[in-house]
PDB file of C-alpha atoms in Angstrom:
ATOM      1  CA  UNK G   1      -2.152 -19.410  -5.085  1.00 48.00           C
ATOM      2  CA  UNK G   2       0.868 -19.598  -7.711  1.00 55.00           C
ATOM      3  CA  UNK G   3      -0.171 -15.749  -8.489  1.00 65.00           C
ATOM      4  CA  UNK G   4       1.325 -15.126  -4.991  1.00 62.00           C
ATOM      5  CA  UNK G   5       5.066 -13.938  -4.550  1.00 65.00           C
ATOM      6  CA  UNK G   6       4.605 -14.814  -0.813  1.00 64.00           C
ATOM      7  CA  UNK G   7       3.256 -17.192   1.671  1.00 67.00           C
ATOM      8  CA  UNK G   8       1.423 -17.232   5.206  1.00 66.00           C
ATOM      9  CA  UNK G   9       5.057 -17.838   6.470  1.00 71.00           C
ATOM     10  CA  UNK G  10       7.009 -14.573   4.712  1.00 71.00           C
ATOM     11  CA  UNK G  11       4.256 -12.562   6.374  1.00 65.00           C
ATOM     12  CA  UNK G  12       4.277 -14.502   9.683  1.00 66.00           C
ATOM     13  CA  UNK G  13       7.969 -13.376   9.562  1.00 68.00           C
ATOM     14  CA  UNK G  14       7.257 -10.011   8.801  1.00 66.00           C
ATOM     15  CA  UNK G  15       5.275  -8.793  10.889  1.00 66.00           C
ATOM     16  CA  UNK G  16       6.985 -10.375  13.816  1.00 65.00           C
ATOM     17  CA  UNK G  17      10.125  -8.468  13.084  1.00 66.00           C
ATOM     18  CA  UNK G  18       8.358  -5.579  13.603  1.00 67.00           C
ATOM     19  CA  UNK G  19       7.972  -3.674  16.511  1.00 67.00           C
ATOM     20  CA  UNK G  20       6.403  -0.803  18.137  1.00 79.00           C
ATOM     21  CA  UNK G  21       3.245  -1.323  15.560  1.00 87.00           C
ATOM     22  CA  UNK G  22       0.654   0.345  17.640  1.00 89.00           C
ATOM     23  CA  UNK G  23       1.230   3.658  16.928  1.00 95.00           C
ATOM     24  CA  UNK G  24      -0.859   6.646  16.667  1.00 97.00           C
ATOM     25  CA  UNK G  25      -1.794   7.434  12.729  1.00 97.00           C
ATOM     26  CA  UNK G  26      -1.285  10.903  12.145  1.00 97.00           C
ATOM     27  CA  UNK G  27      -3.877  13.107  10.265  1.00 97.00           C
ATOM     28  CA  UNK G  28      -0.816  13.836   7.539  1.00 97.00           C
ATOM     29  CA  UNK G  29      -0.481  10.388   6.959  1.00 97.00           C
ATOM     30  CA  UNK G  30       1.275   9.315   3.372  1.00 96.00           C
ATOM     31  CA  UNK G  31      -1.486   9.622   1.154  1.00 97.00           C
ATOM     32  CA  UNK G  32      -4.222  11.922   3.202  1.00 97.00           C
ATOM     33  CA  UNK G  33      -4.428  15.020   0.772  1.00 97.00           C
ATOM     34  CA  UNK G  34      -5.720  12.471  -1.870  1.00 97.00           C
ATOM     35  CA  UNK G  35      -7.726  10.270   0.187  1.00 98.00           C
ATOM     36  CA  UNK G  36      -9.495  13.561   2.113  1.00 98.00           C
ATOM     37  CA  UNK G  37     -10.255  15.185  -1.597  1.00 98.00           C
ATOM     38  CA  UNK G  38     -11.710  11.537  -2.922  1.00 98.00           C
ATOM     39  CA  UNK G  39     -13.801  10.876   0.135  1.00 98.00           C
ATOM     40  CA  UNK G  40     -15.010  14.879   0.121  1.00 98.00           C
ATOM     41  CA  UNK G  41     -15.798  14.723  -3.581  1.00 98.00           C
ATOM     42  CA  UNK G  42     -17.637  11.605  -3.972  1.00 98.00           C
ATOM     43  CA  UNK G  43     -19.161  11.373  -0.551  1.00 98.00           C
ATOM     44  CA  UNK G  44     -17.932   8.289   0.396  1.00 98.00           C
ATOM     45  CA  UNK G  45     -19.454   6.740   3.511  1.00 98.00           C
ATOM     46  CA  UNK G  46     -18.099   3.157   3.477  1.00 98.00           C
ATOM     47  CA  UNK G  47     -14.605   1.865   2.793  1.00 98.00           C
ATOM     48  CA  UNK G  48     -12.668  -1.462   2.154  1.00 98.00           C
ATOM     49  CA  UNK G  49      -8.724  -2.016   3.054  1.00 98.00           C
ATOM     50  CA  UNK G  50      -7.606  -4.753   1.140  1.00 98.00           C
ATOM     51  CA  UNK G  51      -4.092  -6.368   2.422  1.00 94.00           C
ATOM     52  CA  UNK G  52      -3.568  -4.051   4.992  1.00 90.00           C
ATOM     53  CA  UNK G  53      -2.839  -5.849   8.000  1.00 92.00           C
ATOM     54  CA  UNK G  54      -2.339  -4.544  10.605  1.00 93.00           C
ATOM     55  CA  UNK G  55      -4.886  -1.700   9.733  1.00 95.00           C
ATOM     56  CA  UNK G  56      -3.178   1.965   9.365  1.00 97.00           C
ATOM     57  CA  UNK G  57      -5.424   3.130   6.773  1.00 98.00           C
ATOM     58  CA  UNK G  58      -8.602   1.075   8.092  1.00 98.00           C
ATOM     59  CA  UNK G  59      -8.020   3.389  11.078  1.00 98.00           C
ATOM     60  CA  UNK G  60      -6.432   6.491   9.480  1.00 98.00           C
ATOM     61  CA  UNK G  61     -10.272   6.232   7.766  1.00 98.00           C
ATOM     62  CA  UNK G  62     -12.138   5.898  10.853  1.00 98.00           C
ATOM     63  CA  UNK G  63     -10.453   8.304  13.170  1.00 98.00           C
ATOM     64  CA  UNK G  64     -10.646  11.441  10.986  1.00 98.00           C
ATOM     65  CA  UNK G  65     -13.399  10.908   8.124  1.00 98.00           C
ATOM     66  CA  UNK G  66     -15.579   8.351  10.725  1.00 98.00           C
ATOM     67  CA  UNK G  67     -16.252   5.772   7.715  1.00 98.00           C
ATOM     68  CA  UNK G  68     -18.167   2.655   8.295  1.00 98.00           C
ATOM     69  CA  UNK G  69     -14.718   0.872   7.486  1.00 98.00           C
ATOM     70  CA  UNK G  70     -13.635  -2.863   6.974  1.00 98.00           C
ATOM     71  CA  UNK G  71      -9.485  -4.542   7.058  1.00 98.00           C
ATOM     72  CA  UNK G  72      -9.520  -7.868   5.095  1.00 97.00           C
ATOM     73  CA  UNK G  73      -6.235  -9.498   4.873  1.00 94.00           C
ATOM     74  CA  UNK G  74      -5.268 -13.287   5.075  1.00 88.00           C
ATOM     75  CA  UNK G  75      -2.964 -12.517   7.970  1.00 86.00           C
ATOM     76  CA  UNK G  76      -4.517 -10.660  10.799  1.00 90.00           C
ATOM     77  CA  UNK G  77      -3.021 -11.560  14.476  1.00 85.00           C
ATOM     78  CA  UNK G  78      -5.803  -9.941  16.437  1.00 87.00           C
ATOM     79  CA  UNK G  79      -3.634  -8.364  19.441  1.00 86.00           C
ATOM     80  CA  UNK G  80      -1.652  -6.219  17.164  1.00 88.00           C
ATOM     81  CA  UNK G  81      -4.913  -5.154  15.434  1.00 92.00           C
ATOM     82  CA  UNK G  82      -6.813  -4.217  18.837  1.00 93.00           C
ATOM     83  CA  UNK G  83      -3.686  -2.410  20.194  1.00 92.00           C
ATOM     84  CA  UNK G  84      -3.219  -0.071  16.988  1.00 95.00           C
ATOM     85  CA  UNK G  85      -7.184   0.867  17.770  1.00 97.00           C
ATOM     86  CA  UNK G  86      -6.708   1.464  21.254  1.00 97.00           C
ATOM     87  CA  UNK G  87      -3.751   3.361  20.473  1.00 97.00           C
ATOM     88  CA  UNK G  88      -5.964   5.846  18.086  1.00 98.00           C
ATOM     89  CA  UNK G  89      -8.965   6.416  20.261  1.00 97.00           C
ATOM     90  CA  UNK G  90     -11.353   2.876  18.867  1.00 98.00           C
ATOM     91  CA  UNK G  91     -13.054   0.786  20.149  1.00 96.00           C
ATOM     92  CA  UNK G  92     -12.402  -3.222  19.053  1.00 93.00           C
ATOM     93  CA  UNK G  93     -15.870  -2.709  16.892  1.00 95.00           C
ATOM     94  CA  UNK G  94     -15.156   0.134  15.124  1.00 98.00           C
ATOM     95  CA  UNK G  95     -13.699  -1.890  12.694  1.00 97.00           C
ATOM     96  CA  UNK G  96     -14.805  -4.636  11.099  1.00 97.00           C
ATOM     97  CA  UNK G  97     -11.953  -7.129  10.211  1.00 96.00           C
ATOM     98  CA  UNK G  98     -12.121 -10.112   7.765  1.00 96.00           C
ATOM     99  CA  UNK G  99      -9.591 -12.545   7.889  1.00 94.00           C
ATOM    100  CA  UNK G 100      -9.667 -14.798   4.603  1.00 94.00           C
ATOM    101  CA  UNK G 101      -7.783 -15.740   1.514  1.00 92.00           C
ATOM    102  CA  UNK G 102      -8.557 -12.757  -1.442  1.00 93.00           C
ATOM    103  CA  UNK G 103      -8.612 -15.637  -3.713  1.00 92.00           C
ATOM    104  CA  UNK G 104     -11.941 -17.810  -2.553  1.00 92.00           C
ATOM    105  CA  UNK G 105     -13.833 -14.983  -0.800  1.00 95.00           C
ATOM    106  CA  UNK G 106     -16.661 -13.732  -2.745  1.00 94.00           C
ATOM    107  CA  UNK G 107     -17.876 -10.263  -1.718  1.00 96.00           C
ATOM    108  CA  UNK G 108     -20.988 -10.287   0.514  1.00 93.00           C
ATOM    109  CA  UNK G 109     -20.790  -6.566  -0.144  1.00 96.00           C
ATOM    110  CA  UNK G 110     -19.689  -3.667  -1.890  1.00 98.00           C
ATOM    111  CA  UNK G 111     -18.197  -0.254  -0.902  1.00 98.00           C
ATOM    112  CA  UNK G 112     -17.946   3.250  -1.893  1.00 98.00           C
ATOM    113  CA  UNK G 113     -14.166   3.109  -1.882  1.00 98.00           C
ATOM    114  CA  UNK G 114     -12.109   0.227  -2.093  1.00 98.00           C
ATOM    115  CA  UNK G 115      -8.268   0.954  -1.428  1.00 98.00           C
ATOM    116  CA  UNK G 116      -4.856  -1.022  -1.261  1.00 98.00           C
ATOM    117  CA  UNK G 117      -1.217  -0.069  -0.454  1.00 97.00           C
ATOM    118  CA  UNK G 118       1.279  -1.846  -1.040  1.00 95.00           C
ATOM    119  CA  UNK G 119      -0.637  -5.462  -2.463  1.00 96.00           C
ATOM    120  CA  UNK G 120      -1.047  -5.361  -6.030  1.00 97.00           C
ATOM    121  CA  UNK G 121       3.172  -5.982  -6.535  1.00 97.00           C
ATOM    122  CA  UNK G 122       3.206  -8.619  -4.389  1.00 93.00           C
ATOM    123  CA  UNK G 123       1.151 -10.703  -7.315  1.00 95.00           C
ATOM    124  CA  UNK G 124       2.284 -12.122 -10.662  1.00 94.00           C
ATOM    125  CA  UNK G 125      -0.841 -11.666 -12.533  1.00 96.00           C
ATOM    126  CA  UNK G 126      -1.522  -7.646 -11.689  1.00 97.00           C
ATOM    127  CA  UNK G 127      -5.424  -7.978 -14.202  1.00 98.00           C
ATOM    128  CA  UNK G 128      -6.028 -10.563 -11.594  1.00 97.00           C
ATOM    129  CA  UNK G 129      -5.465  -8.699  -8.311  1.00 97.00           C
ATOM    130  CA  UNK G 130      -7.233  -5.269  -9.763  1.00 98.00           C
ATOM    131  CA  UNK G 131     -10.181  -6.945 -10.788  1.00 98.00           C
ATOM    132  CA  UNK G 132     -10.597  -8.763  -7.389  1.00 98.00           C
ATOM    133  CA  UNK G 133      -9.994  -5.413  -6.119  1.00 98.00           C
ATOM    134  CA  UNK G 134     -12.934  -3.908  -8.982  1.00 98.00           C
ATOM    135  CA  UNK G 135     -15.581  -6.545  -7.416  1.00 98.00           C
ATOM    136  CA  UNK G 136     -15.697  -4.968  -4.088  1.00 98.00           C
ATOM    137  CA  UNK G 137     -16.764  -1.230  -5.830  1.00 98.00           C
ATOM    138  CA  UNK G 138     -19.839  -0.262  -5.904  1.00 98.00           C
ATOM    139  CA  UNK G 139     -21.639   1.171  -8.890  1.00 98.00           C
ATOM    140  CA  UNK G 140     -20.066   4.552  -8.930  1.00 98.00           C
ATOM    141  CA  UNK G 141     -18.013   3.648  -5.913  1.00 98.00           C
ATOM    142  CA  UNK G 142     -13.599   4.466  -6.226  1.00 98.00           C
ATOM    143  CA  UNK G 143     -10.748   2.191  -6.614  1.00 98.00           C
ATOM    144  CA  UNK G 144      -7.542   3.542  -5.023  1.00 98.00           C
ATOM    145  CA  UNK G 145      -3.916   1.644  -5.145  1.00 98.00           C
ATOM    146  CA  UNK G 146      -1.092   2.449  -4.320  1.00 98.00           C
ATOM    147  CA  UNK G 147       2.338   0.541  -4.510  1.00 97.00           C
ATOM    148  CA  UNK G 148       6.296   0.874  -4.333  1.00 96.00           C
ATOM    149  CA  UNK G 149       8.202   2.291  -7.614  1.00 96.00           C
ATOM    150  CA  UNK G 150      10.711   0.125  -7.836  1.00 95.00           C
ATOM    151  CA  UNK G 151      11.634   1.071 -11.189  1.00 93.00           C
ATOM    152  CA  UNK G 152      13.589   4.157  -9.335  1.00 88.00           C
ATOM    153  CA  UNK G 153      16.327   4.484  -7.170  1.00 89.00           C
ATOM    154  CA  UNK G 154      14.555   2.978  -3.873  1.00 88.00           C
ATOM    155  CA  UNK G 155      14.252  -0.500  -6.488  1.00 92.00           C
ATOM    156  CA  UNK G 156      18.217  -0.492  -7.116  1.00 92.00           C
ATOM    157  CA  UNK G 157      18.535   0.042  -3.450  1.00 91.00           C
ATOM    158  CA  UNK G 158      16.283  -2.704  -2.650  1.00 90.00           C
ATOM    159  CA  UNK G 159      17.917  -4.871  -5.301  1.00 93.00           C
ATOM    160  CA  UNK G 160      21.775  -4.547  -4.165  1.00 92.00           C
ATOM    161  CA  UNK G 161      21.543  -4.314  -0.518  1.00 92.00           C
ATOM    162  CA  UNK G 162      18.068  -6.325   0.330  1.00 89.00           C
ATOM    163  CA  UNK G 163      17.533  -8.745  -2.927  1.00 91.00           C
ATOM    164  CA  UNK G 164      15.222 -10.953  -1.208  1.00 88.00           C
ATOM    165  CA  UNK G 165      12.529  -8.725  -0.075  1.00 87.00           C
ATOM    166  CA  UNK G 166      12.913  -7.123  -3.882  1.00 92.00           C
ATOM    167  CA  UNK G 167      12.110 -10.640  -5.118  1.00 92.00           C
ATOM    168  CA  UNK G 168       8.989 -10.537  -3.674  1.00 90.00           C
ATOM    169  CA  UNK G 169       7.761  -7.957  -5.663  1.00 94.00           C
ATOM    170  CA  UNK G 170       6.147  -7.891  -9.297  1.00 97.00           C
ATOM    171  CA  UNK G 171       8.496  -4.886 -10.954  1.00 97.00           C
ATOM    172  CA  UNK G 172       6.682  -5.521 -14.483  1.00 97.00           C
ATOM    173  CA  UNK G 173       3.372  -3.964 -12.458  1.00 98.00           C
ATOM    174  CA  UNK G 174       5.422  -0.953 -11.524  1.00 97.00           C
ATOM    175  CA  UNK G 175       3.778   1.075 -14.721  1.00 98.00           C
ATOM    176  CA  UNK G 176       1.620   3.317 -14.464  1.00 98.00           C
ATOM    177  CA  UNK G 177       0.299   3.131 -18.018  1.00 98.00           C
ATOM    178  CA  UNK G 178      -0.060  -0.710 -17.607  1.00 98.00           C
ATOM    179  CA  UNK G 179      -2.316   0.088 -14.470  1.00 98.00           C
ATOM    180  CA  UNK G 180      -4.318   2.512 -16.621  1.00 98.00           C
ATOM    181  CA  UNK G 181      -4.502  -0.407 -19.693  1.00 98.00           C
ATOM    182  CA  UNK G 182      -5.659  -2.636 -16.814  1.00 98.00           C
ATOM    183  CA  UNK G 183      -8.336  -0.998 -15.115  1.00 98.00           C
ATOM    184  CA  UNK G 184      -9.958   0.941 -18.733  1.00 98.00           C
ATOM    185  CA  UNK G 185     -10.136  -2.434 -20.746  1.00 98.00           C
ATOM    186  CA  UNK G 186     -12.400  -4.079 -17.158  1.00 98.00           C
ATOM    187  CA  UNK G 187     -15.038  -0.642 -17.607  1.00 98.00           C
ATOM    188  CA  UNK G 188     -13.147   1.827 -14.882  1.00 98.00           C
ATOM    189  CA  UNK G 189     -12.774   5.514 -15.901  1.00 98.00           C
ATOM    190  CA  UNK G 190      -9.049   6.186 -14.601  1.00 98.00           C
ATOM    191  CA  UNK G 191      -8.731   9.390 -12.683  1.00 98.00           C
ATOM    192  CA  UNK G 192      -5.140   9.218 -12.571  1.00 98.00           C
ATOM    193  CA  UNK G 193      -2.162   6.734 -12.544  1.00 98.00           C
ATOM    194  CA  UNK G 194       1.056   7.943 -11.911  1.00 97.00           C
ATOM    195  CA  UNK G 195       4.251   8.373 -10.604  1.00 97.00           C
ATOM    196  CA  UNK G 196       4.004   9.642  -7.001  1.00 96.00           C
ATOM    197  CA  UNK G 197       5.988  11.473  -4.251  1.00 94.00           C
ATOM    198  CA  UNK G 198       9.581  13.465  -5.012  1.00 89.00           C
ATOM    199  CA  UNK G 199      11.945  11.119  -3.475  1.00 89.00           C
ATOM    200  CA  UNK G 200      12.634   8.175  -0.469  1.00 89.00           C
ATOM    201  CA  UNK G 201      14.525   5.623   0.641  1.00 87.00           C
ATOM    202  CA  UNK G 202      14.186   2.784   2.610  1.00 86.00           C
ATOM    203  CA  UNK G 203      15.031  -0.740   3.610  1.00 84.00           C
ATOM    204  CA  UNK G 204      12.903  -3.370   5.462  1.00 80.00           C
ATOM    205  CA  UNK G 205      14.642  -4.026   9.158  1.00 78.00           C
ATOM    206  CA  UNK G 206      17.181  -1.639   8.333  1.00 84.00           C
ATOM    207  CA  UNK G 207      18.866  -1.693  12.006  1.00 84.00           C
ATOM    208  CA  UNK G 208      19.810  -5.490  10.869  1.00 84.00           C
ATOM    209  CA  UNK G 209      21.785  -4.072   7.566  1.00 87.00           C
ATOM    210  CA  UNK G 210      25.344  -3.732   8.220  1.00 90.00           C
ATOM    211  CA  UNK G 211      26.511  -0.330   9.183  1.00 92.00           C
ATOM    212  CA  UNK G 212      28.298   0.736   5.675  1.00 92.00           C
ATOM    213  CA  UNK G 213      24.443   0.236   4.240  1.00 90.00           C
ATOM    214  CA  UNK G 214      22.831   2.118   6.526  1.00 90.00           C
ATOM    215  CA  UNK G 215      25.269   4.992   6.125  1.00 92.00           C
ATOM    216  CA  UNK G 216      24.965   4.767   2.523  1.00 91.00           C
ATOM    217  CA  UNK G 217      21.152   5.097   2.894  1.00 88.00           C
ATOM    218  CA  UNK G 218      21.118   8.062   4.505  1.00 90.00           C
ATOM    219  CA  UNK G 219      23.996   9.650   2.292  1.00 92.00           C
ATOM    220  CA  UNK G 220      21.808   8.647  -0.386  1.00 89.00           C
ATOM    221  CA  UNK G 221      18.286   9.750   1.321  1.00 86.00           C
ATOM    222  CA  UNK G 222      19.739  13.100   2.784  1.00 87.00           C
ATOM    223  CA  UNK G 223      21.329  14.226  -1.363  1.00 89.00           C
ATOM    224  CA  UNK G 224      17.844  12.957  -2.237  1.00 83.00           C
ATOM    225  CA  UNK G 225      15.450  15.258  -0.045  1.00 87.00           C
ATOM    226  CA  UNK G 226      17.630  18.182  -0.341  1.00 86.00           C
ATOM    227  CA  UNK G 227      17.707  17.834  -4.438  1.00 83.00           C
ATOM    228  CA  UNK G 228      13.855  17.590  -4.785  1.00 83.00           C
ATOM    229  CA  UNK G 229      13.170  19.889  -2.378  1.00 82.00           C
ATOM    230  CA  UNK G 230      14.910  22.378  -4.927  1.00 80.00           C
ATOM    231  CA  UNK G 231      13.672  20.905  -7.956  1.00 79.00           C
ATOM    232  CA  UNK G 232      10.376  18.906  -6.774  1.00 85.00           C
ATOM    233  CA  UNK G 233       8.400  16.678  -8.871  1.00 80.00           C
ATOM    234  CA  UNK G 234       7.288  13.304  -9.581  1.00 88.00           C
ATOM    235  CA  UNK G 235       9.473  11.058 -11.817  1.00 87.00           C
ATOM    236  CA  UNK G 236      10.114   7.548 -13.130  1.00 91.00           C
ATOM    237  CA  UNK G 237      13.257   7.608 -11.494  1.00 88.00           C
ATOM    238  CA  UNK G 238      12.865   9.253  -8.006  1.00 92.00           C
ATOM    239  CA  UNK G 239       9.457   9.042  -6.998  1.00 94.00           C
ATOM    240  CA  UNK G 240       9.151   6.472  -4.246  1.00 94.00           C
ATOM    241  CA  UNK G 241       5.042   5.401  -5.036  1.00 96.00           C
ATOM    242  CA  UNK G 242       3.083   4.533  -7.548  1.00 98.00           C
ATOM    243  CA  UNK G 243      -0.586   6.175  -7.505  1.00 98.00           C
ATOM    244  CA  UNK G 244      -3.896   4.991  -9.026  1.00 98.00           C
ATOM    245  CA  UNK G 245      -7.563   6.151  -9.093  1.00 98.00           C
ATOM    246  CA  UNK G 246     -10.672   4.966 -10.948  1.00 98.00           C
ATOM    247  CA  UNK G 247     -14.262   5.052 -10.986  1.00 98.00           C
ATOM    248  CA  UNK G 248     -16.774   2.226 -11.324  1.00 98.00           C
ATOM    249  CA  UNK G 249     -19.409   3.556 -13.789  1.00 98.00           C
ATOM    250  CA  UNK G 250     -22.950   3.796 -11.918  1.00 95.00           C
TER     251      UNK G 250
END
């Protein structure tokens, strides 16, 4: 486990600071355009959530495109999980949940899409991580992964006003082109990688940070939304996500 940035404990810690996580998902969730035109185009019927405790994709997946869906993560506290599906309209089985370490499991099956968001970064060997995420694709099946630009403004944020959640992130991975090198050299045919979203801000536990951050923040967020919402588009420097899609070769 030295590829790991974090341990059982940071994420123990985590997600106990958070509240309120049983939420409804909402059918505009971050990400839905390109999820709904994958899923439509390549007829996806089963899916894979990689690191996604406590399951918003897993159910953003089941409630509105009904996949046969699966959450694996090595942290799953089973109260938050069943809450978050009651709170969306499922049942405890309509999602099957696999709690284990990425790292010894061996895929007992494969899926038409496998997706991740926000895991890849949180690794020191990114070739690694992809191609554990690669084995769970089916021939002709989709890779999707997403993951925090902190190459742009959000990273300085991150960096000056919350350093130790930054150093728990991989910034080398934060490339789009290295994600493309990656995934082309193990057999995928890259769809796209790139720089995603026109701007955001944010800060883990913000209500914690001292008032003169959070005020900053939203100075910062507000001049932000209101310049790419003249002049939007997706940039190195402003876009919050990094995007990437491949295709296993059938």
């Amino acid at each position: 486990m030295e590829n790991l940035l974090t341990d059982r404990a940071f994420w123990v810690k985590y997600w106990e600071s958070k509240t309120d996580l049983a939420v409804p998902i909402p059918d505009d969730y971050l990400f839905h355009s390109e999820l709904a035109s994958l899923i439509q185009s390549q007829n996806v019927q089963t899916a894979i959530e990689l690191g996604g405790f406590p399951g918003y994709y897993a159910v953003f997946l089941k409630r509105y495109f009904n996949l046969d869906v699966t959450l694996l993560d090595y942290f799953i506290h089973e109260p938050v999980t069943r809450a978050l599906l009651e709170a969306n309209g499922l049942g405890v089985h309509d999602i099957a949940v696999i709690e284990t370490d990425l790292f010894s499991y061996k895929p007992e099956k494969q899926y038409d899409l496998v997706l991740s968001c926000g895991l890849i970064e949180h690794f020191k060997d990114t070739a690694d991580i992809i191609q554990r995420h690669i084995d769970f694709v089916r021939p002709g099946g989709s890779l999707m992964i997403t993951l925090p630009n902190f190459r742009a403004l959000n990273g300085w944020f991150q960096k000056r006003f919350d350093k130790e959640n930054y150093d728990k992130h991989n910034i080398d991975c934060m490339d789009p082109q290295l994600l493309r090198q990656i995934c082309e050299r193990a057999g995928l045919d890259v769809v796209q990688s790139r720089y995603y979203g026109h701007f955001s801000l944010w800060l883990e536990n913000e209500k914690e940070k001292p008032a003169t951050v959070r005020l900053l923040k939203k100075t910062l967020w507000f001049a932000g939304k209101v310049f790419t919402k003249v002049l939007p588009f997706n940039s190195r420097a402003l876009s919050p996500y990094i995007m990437l899609e491949a295709r296993k070769p059938a």
